[in-house]
């Protein structure tokens, strides 16, 4: 069976703001201004990085069922206490010197919400301010927790419509007297918005709707919605939500009291389905500058008008003061998915620079006078399949980039891959399901000798599927150095005042670079894939470097050759290094389970098996894959007899919903479940090792 999986759906989202360490109050505005993943006092440097070893490790994170879901949160350290999150939005407070667990806050997230996400039950961290830890939960709540005790102070519902697939994986941000949070679901038929809540009481302060709603549902909520509506077809597919979710980057500037919100893709993705008459479709794929007290818009800049390629502007944003064109400027910088690096005046919104940091074919350039991209014919897949750079994964996704004022460089984890885009003829709304509107695939895994593929490749750059770290000069708009190739979907970056750049990767290595020239100073194998950005802090004169490790998120269905999770255990771990520490403990080998022969009573006729295969592809394949898959979710061809016996209760009754396997009774009948089971019970031949590896590469990204 050929599994169809729209890969990167919206490879969700970014991390909390860079964390400062130390014994002083690093909470609130003081540390939130450090938006560049930069550590300003550094004991560790090029001369002694070889002496880094493990100070302590924490591996006590909540795991529901048998599925490890990855760590995407960079910790925050305040007054010697480390605050971080794991899967299912659980918060952990640890002694930052010893790793001793001080308290845990488990919001008991509704496991059924795993079905409502594009990219797993992950969480990207907390905000800390004035003795309160703020966390947003997968099932849409925002909570304030006492930083000393872990006691819940308040909890509020942020979701406006619980019949839709809203979920939260991003971190909240303190912005003046409020806490701001967005949500995800842009692939699953929702209307995006950002909300601000009073940080002391949790009471709603304001809500900014990012795209217009169905005009039949009532008047526009605020003037900015009316402004945006002019850029949409009046006959847009309002039933599919519109998208624009603020699923990650939110930053706050206390000097101007502006909160900056990065917004996401449209729902569905292609404008030809979403807004057939065209239009920019504000405020999709934009940076919004909002007054932190009122939520009113100061300015906006749309990076990708009429976005049809999932080019979100939700990637992390960095503040800096620098000279541009001979004038001092307070700037905000972003490298969104679309492949251009943007430098804007963060007070006025004036575009100062927009240059390609990776291969880009959807647009030729950005016109600095108009601020608009010059969109190419190659980007238009409304009538035929096109090969477009970058892919839906983007040139840069949620793993954060970092800026070092001393070197003057931004360090960007860059994804290098094109994607084929095909418009789907129709797109009906289906609850808690993907309503993307396009089919995608990675040309790097296609057959170049196939006539159809050869036609797509003609005249285009040679396809890649790889990742590199690039040092970017934001003043000149040029690449200064590029690292060696590492596995696709590697981690975020931090940098230090001593000139180090540190990044983890999917192969389980932590690499330390010289920030000036990219020379590799140290590679440390921990045996666990790394997605989140490391952070550093200092206690009693000792510097520590914390590395969250654990692979998952959007790629939890299939692990590719070269990824540590393919061959080693993928339990979530938080590893903290210091000079003179202990050797690293490698993750153990991944156990291999055999294919199981299903009880004969669950087999069906050829017609039932064929129907079950179609149902499986529509409902199950994006997580569970097929019998050759190698991801974290259970392989359903390896079910034990007792699991087969409970199959209907699991699929329709929600018996495993706590672990993330929600009930599908809203879209599947008992007869559907029976045929689906017949498909899984149909005997399959074990794949040869080389066939399994090749199949995993092909299917994981289609």
CSV table of C-alpha atoms in Angstrom, one decimal, residues 42 44-47 49-50 52 402 404 407 409 411-414 467-471 481-487 490-507 509-524 534 545:
chain,number,residue,atom,x,y,z
A,42,UNK,CA,30.8,32.8,29.1
A,44,UNK,CA,33.3,28.1,28.2
A,45,UNK,CA,35.3,29.1,25.1
A,46,UNK,CA,37.3,27.6,22.3
A,47,UNK,CA,40.2,26.9,24.6
A,49,UNK,CA,35.3,23.3,25.2
A,50,UNK,CA,37.0,19.9,25.1
A,52,UNK,CA,32.7,19.9,28.7
A,402,UNK,CA,20.5,33.1,17.1
A,404,UNK,CA,25.6,37.5,18.3
A,407,UNK,CA,30.3,38.8,15.6
A,409,UNK,CA,26.1,37.5,12.6
A,411,UNK,CA,23.1,31.8,12.8
A,412,UNK,CA,20.2,30.1,11.0
A,413,UNK,CA,19.4,26.4,11.0
A,414,UNK,CA,18.5,26.1,7.2
A,467,UNK,CA,20.2,20.8,6.5
A,468,UNK,CA,23.0,23.2,7.2
A,469,UNK,CA,23.8,25.9,9.7
A,470,UNK,CA,24.4,29.3,8.0
A,471,UNK,CA,26.1,32.4,9.4
A,481,UNK,CA,29.9,30.6,6.3
A,482,UNK,CA,28.0,27.4,5.9
A,483,UNK,CA,28.4,24.2,8.0
A,484,UNK,CA,28.8,20.7,6.7
A,485,UNK,CA,25.5,18.9,5.8
A,486,UNK,CA,23.7,17.4,8.8
A,487,UNK,CA,20.4,15.3,8.9
A,490,UNK,CA,18.0,19.3,13.2
A,491,UNK,CA,17.8,21.6,16.1
A,492,UNK,CA,17.9,25.3,17.1
A,493,UNK,CA,20.9,27.4,17.9
A,494,UNK,CA,22.4,29.3,20.8
A,495,UNK,CA,25.5,31.6,20.8
A,496,UNK,CA,27.8,33.0,23.5
A,497,UNK,CA,29.8,36.2,24.0
A,498,UNK,CA,33.0,34.0,23.8
A,499,UNK,CA,32.1,33.4,20.2
A,500,UNK,CA,30.7,29.9,20.4
A,501,UNK,CA,27.7,28.6,18.4
A,502,UNK,CA,26.1,25.5,19.7
A,503,UNK,CA,23.5,23.3,17.9
A,504,UNK,CA,22.1,19.9,18.3
A,505,UNK,CA,21.1,17.6,15.4
A,506,UNK,CA,18.8,14.7,14.6
A,507,UNK,CA,21.7,12.3,14.6
A,509,UNK,CA,25.2,15.0,18.2
A,510,UNK,CA,25.8,18.4,19.9
A,511,UNK,CA,28.2,20.5,17.8
A,512,UNK,CA,30.1,23.5,19.0
A,513,UNK,CA,31.4,25.9,16.3
A,514,UNK,CA,33.6,28.9,16.2
A,515,UNK,CA,31.1,31.7,15.4
A,516,UNK,CA,33.5,33.7,13.2
A,517,UNK,CA,34.5,31.0,10.7
A,518,UNK,CA,32.4,27.9,11.4
A,519,UNK,CA,35.3,25.7,12.5
A,520,UNK,CA,34.0,22.7,14.4
A,521,UNK,CA,35.5,22.8,17.9
A,522,UNK,CA,33.7,19.8,19.5
A,523,UNK,CA,31.1,17.2,18.6
A,524,UNK,CA,29.4,15.4,21.5
A,534,UNK,CA,20.3,24.7,24.0
A,545,UNK,CA,24.8,24.5,29.1
